Tab-separated table of C-alpha atoms in Angstrom:
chain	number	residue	atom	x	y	z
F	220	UNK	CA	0.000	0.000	0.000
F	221	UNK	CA	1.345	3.583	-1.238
F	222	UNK	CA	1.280	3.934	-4.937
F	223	UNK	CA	4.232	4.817	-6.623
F	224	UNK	CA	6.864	5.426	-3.977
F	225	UNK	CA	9.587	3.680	-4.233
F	226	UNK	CA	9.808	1.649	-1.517
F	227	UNK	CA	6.553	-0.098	-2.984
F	228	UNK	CA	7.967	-0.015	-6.292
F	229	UNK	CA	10.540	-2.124	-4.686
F	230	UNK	CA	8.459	-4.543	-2.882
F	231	UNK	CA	6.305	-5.431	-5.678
F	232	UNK	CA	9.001	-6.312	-7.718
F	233	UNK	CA	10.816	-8.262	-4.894
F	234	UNK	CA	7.925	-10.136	-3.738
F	235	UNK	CA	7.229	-10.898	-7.412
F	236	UNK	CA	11.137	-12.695	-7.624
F	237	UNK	CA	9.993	-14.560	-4.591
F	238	UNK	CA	6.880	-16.231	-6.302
F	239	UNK	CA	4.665	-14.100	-3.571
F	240	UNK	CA	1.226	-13.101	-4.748
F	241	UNK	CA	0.635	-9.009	-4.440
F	242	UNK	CA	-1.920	-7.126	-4.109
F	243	UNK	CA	-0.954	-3.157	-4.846
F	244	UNK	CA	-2.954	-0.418	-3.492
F	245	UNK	CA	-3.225	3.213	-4.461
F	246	UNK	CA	-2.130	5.881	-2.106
F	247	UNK	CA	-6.410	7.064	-2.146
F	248	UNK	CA	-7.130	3.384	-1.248
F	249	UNK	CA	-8.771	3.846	2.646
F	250	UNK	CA	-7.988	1.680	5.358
F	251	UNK	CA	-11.410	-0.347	5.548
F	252	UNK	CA	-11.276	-0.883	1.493
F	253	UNK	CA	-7.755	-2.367	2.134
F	254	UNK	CA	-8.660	-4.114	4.873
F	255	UNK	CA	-11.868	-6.037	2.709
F	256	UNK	CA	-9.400	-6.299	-0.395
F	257	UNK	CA	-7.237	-8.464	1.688
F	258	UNK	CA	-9.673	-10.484	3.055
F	259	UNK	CA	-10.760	-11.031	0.043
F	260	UNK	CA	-7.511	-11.935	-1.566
F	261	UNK	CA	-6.490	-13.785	1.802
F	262	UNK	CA	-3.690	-11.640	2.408
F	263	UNK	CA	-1.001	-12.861	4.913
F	264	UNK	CA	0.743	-9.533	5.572
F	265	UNK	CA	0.456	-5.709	4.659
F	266	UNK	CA	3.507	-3.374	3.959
F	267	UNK	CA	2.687	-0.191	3.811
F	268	UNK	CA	4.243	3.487	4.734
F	269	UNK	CA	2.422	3.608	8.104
F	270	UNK	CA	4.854	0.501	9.251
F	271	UNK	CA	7.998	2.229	7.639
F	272	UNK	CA	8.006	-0.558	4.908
F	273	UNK	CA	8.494	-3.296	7.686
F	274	UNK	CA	6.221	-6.640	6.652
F	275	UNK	CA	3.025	-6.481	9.570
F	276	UNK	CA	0.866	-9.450	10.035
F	277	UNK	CA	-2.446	-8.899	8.368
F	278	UNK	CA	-4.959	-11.456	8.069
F	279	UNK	CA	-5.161	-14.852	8.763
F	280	UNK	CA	-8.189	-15.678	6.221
F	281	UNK	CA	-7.548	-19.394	3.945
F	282	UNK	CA	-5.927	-18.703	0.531
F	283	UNK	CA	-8.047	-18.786	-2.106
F	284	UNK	CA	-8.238	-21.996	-4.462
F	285	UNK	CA	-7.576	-19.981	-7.224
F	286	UNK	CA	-3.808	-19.691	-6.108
F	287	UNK	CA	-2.965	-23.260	-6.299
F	288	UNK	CA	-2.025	-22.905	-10.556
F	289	UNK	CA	0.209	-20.585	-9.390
F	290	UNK	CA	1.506	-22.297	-6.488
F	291	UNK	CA	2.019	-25.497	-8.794
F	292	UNK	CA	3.805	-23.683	-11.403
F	293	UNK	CA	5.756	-21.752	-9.031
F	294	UNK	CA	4.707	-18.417	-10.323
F	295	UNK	CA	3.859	-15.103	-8.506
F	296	UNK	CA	0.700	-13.473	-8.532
F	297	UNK	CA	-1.139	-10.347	-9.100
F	298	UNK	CA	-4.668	-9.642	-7.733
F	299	UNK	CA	-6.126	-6.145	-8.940
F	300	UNK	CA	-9.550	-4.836	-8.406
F	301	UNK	CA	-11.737	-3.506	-10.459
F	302	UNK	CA	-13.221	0.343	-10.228
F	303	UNK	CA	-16.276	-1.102	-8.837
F	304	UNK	CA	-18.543	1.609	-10.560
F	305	UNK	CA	-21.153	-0.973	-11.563
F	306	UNK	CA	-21.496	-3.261	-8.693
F	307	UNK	CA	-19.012	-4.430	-5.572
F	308	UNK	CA	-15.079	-4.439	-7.057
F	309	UNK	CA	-14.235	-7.791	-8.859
F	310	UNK	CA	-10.775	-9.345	-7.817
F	311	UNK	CA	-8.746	-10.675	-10.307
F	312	UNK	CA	-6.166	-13.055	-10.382
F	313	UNK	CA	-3.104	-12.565	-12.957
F	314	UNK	CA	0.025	-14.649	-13.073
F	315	UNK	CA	2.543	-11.602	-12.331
F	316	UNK	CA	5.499	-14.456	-13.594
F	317	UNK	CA	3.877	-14.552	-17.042
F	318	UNK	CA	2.969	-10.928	-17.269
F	319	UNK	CA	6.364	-9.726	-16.329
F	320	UNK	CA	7.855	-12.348	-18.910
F	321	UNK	CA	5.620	-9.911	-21.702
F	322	UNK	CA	8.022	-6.857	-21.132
F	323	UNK	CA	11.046	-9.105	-21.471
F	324	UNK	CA	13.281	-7.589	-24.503
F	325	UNK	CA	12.180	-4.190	-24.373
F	326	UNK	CA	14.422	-2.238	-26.157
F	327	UNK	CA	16.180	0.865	-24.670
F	328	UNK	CA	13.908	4.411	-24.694
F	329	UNK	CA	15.091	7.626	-23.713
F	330	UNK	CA	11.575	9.702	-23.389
F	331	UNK	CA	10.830	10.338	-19.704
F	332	UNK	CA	7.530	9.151	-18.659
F	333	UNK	CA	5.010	10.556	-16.520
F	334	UNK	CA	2.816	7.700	-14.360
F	335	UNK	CA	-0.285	9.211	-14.279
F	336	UNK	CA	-2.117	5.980	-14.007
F	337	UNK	CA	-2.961	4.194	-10.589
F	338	UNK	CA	-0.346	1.933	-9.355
F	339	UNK	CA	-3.461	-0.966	-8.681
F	340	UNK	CA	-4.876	-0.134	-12.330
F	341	UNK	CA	-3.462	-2.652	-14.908
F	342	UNK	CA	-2.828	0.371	-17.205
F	343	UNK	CA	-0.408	1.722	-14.252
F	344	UNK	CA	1.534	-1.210	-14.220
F	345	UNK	CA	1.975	-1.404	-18.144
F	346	UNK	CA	3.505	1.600	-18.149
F	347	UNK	CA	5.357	1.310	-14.680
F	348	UNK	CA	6.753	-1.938	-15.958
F	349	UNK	CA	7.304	-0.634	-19.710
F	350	UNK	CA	9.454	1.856	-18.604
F	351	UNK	CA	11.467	-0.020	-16.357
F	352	UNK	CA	12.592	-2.653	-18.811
F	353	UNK	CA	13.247	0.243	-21.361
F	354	UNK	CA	15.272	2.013	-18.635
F	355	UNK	CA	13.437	5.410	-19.384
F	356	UNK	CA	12.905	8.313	-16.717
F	357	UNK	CA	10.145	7.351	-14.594
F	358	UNK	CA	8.398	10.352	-13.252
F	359	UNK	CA	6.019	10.033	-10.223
F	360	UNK	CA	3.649	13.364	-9.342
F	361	UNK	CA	2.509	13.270	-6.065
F	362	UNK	CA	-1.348	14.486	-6.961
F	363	UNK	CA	-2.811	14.320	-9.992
F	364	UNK	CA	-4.261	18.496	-10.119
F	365	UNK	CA	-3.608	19.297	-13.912
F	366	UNK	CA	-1.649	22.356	-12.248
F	367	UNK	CA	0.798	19.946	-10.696
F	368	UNK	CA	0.951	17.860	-13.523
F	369	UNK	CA	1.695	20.412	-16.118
F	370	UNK	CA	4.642	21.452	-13.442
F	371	UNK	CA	6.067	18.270	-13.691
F	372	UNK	CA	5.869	17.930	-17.821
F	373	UNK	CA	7.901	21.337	-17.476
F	374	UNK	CA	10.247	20.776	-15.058
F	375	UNK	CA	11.333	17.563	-16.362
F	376	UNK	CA	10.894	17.724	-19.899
F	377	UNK	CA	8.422	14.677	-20.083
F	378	UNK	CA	7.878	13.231	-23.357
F	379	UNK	CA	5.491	10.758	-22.503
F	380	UNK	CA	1.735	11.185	-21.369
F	381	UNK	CA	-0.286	8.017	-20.391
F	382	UNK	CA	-3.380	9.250	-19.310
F	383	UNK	CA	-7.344	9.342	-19.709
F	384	UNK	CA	-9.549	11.636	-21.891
F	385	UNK	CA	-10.971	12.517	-18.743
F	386	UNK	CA	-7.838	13.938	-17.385
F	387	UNK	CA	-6.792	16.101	-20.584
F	388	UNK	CA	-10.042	17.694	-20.939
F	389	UNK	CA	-9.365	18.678	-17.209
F	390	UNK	CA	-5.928	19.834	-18.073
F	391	UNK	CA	-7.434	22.173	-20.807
F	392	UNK	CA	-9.617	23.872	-18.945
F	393	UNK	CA	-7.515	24.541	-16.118
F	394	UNK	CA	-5.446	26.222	-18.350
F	395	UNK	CA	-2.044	24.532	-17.014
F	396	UNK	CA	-1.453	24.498	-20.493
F	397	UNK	CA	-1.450	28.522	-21.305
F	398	UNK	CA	0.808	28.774	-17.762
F	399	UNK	CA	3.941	26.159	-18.651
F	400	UNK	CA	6.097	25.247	-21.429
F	401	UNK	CA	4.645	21.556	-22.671
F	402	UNK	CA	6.156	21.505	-25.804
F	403	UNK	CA	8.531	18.208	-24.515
F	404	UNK	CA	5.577	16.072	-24.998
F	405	UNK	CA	5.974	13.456	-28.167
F	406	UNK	CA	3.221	11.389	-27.198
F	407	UNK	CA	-0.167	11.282	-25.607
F	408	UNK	CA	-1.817	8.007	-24.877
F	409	UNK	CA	-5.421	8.059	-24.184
F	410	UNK	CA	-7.654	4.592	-22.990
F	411	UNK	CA	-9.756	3.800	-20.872
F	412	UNK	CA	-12.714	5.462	-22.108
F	413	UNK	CA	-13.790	6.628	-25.181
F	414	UNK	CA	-11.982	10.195	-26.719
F	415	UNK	CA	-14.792	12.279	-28.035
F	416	UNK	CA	-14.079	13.798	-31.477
F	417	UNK	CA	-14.472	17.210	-30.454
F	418	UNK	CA	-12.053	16.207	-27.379
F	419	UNK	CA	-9.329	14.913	-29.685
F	420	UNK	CA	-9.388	18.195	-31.720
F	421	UNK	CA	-8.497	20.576	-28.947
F	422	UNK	CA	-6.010	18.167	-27.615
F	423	UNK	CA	-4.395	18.736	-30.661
F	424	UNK	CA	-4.634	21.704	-31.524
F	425	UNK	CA	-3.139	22.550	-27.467
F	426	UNK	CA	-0.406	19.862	-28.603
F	427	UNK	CA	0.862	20.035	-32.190
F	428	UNK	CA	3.771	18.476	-31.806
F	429	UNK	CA	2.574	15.148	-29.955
F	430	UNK	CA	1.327	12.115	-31.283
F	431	UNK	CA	-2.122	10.611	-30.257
F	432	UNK	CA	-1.947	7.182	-29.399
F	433	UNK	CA	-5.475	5.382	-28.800
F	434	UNK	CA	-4.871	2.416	-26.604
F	435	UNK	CA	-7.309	-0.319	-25.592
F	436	UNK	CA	-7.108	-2.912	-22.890
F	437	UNK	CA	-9.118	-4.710	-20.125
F	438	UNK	CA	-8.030	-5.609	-16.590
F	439	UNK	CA	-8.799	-9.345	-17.594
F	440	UNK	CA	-6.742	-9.309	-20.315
F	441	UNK	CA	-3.949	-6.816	-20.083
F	442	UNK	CA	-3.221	-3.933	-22.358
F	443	UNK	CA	-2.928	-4.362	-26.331
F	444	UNK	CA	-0.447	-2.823	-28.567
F	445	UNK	CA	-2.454	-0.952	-31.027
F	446	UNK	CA	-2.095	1.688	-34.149
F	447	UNK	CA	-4.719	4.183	-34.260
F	448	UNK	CA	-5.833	5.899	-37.378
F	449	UNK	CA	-8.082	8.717	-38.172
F	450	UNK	CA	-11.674	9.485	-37.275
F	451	UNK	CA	-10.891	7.805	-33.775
F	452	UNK	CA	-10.079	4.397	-35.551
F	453	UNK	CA	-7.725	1.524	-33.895
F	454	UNK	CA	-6.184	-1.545	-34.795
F	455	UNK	CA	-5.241	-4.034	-32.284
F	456	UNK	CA	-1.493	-5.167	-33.415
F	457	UNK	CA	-0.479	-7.170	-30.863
F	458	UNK	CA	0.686	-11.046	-31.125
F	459	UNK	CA	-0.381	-11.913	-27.847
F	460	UNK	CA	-3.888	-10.890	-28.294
F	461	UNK	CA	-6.645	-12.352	-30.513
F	462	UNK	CA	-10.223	-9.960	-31.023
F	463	UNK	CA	-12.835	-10.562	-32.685
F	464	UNK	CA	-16.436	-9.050	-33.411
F	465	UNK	CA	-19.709	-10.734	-32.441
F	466	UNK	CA	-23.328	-8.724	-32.228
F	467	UNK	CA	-21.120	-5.480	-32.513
F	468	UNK	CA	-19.352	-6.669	-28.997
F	469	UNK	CA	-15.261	-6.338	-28.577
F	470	UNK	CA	-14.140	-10.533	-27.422
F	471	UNK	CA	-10.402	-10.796	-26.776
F	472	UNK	CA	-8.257	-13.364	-25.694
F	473	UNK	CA	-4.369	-13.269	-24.765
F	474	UNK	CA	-1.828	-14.676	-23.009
F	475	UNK	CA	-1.422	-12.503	-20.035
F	476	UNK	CA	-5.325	-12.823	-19.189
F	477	UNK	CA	-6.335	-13.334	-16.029
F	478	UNK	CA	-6.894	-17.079	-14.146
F	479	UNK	CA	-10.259	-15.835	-12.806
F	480	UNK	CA	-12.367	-13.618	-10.583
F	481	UNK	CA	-11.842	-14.349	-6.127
F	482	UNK	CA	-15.447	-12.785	-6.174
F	483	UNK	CA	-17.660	-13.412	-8.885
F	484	UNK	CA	-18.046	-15.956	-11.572
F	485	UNK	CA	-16.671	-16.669	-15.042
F	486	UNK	CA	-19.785	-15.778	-17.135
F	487	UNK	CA	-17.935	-13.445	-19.207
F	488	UNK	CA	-15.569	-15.688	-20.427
F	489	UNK	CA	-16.742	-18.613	-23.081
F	490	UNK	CA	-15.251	-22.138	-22.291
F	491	UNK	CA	-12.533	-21.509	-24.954
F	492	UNK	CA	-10.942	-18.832	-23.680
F	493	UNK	CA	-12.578	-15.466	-25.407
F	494	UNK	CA	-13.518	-12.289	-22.780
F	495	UNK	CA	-16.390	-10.403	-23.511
F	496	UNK	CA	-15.157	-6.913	-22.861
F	497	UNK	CA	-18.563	-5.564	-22.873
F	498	UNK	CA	-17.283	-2.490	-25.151
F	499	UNK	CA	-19.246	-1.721	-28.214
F	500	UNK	CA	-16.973	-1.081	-31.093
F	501	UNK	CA	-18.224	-0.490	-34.998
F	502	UNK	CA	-15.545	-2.193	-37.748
F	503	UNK	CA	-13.460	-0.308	-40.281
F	504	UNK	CA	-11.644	-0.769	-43.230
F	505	UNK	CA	-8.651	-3.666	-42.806
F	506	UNK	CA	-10.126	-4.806	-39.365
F	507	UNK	CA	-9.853	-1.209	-37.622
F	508	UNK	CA	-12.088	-0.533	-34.738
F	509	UNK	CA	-14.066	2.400	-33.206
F	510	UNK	CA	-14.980	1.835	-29.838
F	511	UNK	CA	-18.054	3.651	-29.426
F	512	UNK	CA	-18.852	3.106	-25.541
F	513	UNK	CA	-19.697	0.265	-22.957
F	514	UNK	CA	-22.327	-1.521	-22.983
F	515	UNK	CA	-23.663	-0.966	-19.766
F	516	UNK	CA	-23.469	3.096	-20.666
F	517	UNK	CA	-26.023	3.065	-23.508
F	518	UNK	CA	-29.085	4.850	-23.088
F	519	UNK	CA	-32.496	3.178	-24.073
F	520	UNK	CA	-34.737	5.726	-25.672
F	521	UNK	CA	-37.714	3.855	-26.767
F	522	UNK	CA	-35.763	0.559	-28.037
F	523	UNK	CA	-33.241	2.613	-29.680
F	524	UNK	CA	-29.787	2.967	-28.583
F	525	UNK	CA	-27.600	6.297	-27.922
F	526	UNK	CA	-24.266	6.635	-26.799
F	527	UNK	CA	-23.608	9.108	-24.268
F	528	UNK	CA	-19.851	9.660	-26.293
F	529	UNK	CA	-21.595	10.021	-29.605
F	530	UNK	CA	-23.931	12.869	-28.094
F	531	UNK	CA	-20.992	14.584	-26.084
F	532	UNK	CA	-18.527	15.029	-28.825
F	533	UNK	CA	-21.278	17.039	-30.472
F	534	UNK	CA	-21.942	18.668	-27.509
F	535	UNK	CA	-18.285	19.283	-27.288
F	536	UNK	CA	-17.780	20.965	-31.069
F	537	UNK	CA	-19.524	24.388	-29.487
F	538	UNK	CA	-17.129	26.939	-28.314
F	539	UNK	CA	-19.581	27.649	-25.281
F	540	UNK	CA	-19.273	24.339	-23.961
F	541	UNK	CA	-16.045	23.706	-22.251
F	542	UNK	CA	-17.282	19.876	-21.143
F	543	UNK	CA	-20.461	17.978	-20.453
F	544	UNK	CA	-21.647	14.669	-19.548
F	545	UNK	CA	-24.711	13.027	-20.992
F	546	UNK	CA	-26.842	10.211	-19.297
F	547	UNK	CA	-30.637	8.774	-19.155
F	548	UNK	CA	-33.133	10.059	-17.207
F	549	UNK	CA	-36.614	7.963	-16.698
F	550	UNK	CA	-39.367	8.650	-19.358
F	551	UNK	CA	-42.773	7.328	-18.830
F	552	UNK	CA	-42.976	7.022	-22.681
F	553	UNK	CA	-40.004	6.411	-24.028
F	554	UNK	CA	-38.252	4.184	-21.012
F	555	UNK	CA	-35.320	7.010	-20.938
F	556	UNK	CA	-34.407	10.126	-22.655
F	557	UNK	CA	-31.297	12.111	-23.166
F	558	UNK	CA	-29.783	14.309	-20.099
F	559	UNK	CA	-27.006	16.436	-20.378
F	560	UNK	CA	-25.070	18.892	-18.233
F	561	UNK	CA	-22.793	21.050	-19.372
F	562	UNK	CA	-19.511	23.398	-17.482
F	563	UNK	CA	-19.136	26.722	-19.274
F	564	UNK	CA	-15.479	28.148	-19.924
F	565	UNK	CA	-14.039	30.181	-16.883
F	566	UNK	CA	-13.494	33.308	-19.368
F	567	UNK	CA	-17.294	33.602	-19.612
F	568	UNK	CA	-19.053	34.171	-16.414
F	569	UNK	CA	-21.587	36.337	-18.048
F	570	UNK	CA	-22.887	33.763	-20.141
F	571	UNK	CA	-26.646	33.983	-21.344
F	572	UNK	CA	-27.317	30.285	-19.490
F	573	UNK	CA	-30.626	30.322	-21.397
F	574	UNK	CA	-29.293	30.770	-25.247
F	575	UNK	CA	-26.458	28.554	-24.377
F	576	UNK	CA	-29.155	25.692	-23.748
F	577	UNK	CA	-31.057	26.249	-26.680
F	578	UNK	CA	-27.960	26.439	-28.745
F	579	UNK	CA	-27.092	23.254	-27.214
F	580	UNK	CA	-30.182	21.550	-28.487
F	581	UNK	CA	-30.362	23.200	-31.615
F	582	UNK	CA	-26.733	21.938	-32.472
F	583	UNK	CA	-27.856	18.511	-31.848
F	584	UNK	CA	-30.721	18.426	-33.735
F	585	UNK	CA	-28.561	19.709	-36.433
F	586	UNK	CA	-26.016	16.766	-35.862
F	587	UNK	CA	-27.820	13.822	-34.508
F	588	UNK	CA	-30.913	11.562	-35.416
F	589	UNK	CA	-34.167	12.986	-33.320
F	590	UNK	CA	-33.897	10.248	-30.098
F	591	UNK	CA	-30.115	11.270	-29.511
F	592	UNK	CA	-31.072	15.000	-28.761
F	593	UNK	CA	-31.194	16.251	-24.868
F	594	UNK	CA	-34.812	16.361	-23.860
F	595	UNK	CA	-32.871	18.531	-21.218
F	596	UNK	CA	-30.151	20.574	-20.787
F	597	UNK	CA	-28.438	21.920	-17.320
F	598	UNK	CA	-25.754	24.283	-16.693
F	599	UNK	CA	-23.086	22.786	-13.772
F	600	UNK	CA	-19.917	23.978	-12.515
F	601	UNK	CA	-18.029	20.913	-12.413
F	602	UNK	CA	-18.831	17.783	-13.406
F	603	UNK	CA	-17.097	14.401	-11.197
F	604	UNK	CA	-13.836	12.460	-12.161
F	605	UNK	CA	-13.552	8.973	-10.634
F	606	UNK	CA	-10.145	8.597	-8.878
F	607	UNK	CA	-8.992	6.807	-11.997
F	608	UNK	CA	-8.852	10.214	-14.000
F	609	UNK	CA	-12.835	8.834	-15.498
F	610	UNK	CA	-15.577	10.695	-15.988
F	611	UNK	CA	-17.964	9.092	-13.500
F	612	UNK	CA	-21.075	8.035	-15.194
F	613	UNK	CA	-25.022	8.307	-13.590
């Protein structure tokens, strides 16, 4: 438990050469939620800051019968939970000896990296790990306000930006971006969650020298090399993982996928392997993908489906509308309807709240088919971020 110091750097690593099985915590991870994680995962001990980095017995809860593959091949393991933003967190079980085995080889970079991913978030520890076997500059913010952030880029002339949509829409509008010299950065990853259009077109216009990198993975299956293209297109190039389509539904399979769930069972895995990610993705030319949202995020407007991504990045293309978030709100007719909020730019507190609405809606209806269009519109001040640099869904 601590995130990226680097004592627990350390430990994880160690613990991994000794065949342990780890479970990493975030520094924002609270004592109880620790405390249920290991009993969970049947955690022995817990080394954390609050015992100097000394081992302190923990728990003395049975190990889990999941372990015993592990224990038989004489492998270490990784448990990681999920976000639990649809339901109680789902533990997963990785074999840390096989995924470490996947950055063998690396070759040498020189970029410096930021780690603005969670150290207990499987895209953390792709790009913790991916820069340690390259041997690039590693650098570790201690909060993740854009201000601080864009202090760090600055100061230490980062090249390398892993980070959510979420997070650079939030370092836009703080305007971080206006106050420090950025102009190290080569390339911006994005995953996660979907990148509205609109989004991607400030980003780059803010960075013109950096390269956009889509990336796609699931904690059940580990993070995918990919290519992306234009019009928010990707192509999964990676010979460890296997996709494939079915009923417009993203299945993967790959070799650092998890052994199974502690929690909660294997329904979302067929008996030969294949993950159903849940993400909704429309085909392109040459097998691209565009990842249009999860499943469990679509609104139902009278049978027909909407997107809450879709609606934003239309949302998004006004100048008055610095962000927004779109949802589904009960109908008595039509089962749901379109709700969105929307945050006005700083530089315009005099704003005509009213005009900017109907602008909102009449931009829409310009854009989208007639279901997809706000029934209402709101004016907030901020909208939430999950602690995972996501925008937080209803």
């Amino acid at each position: 438990s601590g995130g990226y110091a680097l004592e627990s750097i350390g430990w994880l690593l160690a613990l991994a050469e000794c065949g342990n099985i780890v479970i990493p915590a975030s520094e924002s991870v609270v004592a109880e939620e620790i405390a249920q994680r290991g009993e969970i995962a049947g955690a022995r001990w817990k080394i954390s800051r609050e015992s100097h980095w000394a081992p302190v017995r923990f728990s003395s809860a049975a190990e889990p019968s999941l372990y015993a593959e592990l224990r038989r091949k004489n492998h270490a393991g990784l448990v990681l939970f999920s976000s639990g933003s649809t339901g109680e967190p789902k533990a997963m079980v990785h074999d840390l000896t096989n995924l470490l085995a996947h950055f063998a080889g690396r070759r040498p970079k020189t970029l410096p990296v930021l780690l603005a991913l969670l150290f207990d978030h499987i895209g953390g520890l792709n790009t913790l790990l991916g820069g340690l076997a390259a041997g690039q500059l590693l650098v570790i913010p201690a909060s993740h306000e854009p201000e601080h952030v864009a202090g760090l880029i600055e100061k230490h002339r980062v090249a390398v930006l892993p980070t959510t949509p979420t997070f650079l829409n939030l370092l836009l509008l703080s305007g971080a971006v206006e106050r420090h010299d950025l102009s190290s950065l080569r390339v911006i990853s994005h995953g996660t969650e979907p990148m509205p259009a609109a989004l991607r077109e400030r980003v780059r216009a803010a960075f013109p020298r950096a390269k956009l990198i889509e990336t796609f993975g699931t904690s059940e299956t580990g993070i995918a090399k990919t290519r992306s293209g234009e019009g928010n297109l990707l192509r999964l190039e990676d010979p460890d993982v296997e996709s494939k389509v079915v009923d417009g539904e993203l299945w993967l399979r790959s070799k650092t996928q998890i052994l199974g769930y502690l929690n909660h069972g294997m329904e979302c895995f067929t008996a030969d392997g294949w993950f159903r990610t849940g993400d909704r993705v429309e085909t392109g030319p040459d097998g691209a993908l565009r990842v249009l949202g999860r499943e469990n995020d679509w609104i139902n407007v009278g049978g027909e489906k909407v997107f809450p991504a879709e609606v934003e990045s239309v949302i998004l293309e006004l100048a008055q509308v610095a962000d927004c978030r779109v949802s589904g709100v009960a109908n008595p007719i039509t089962g749901q309807t379109v709700f969105a909020e929307i945050v006005l730019p700083k530089n315009d507190p005099a704003a005509d709240f009213d005009a900017v609405k109907r602008a909102v809606r009449a931009h829409c209806r310009q854009r989208l088919e007639r279901f997809k269009v706000p029934t209402r519109v709101v004016v907030v001040e901020t909208l939430p971020v999950s602690e995972r640099g996501k925008r937080v869904r209803r």
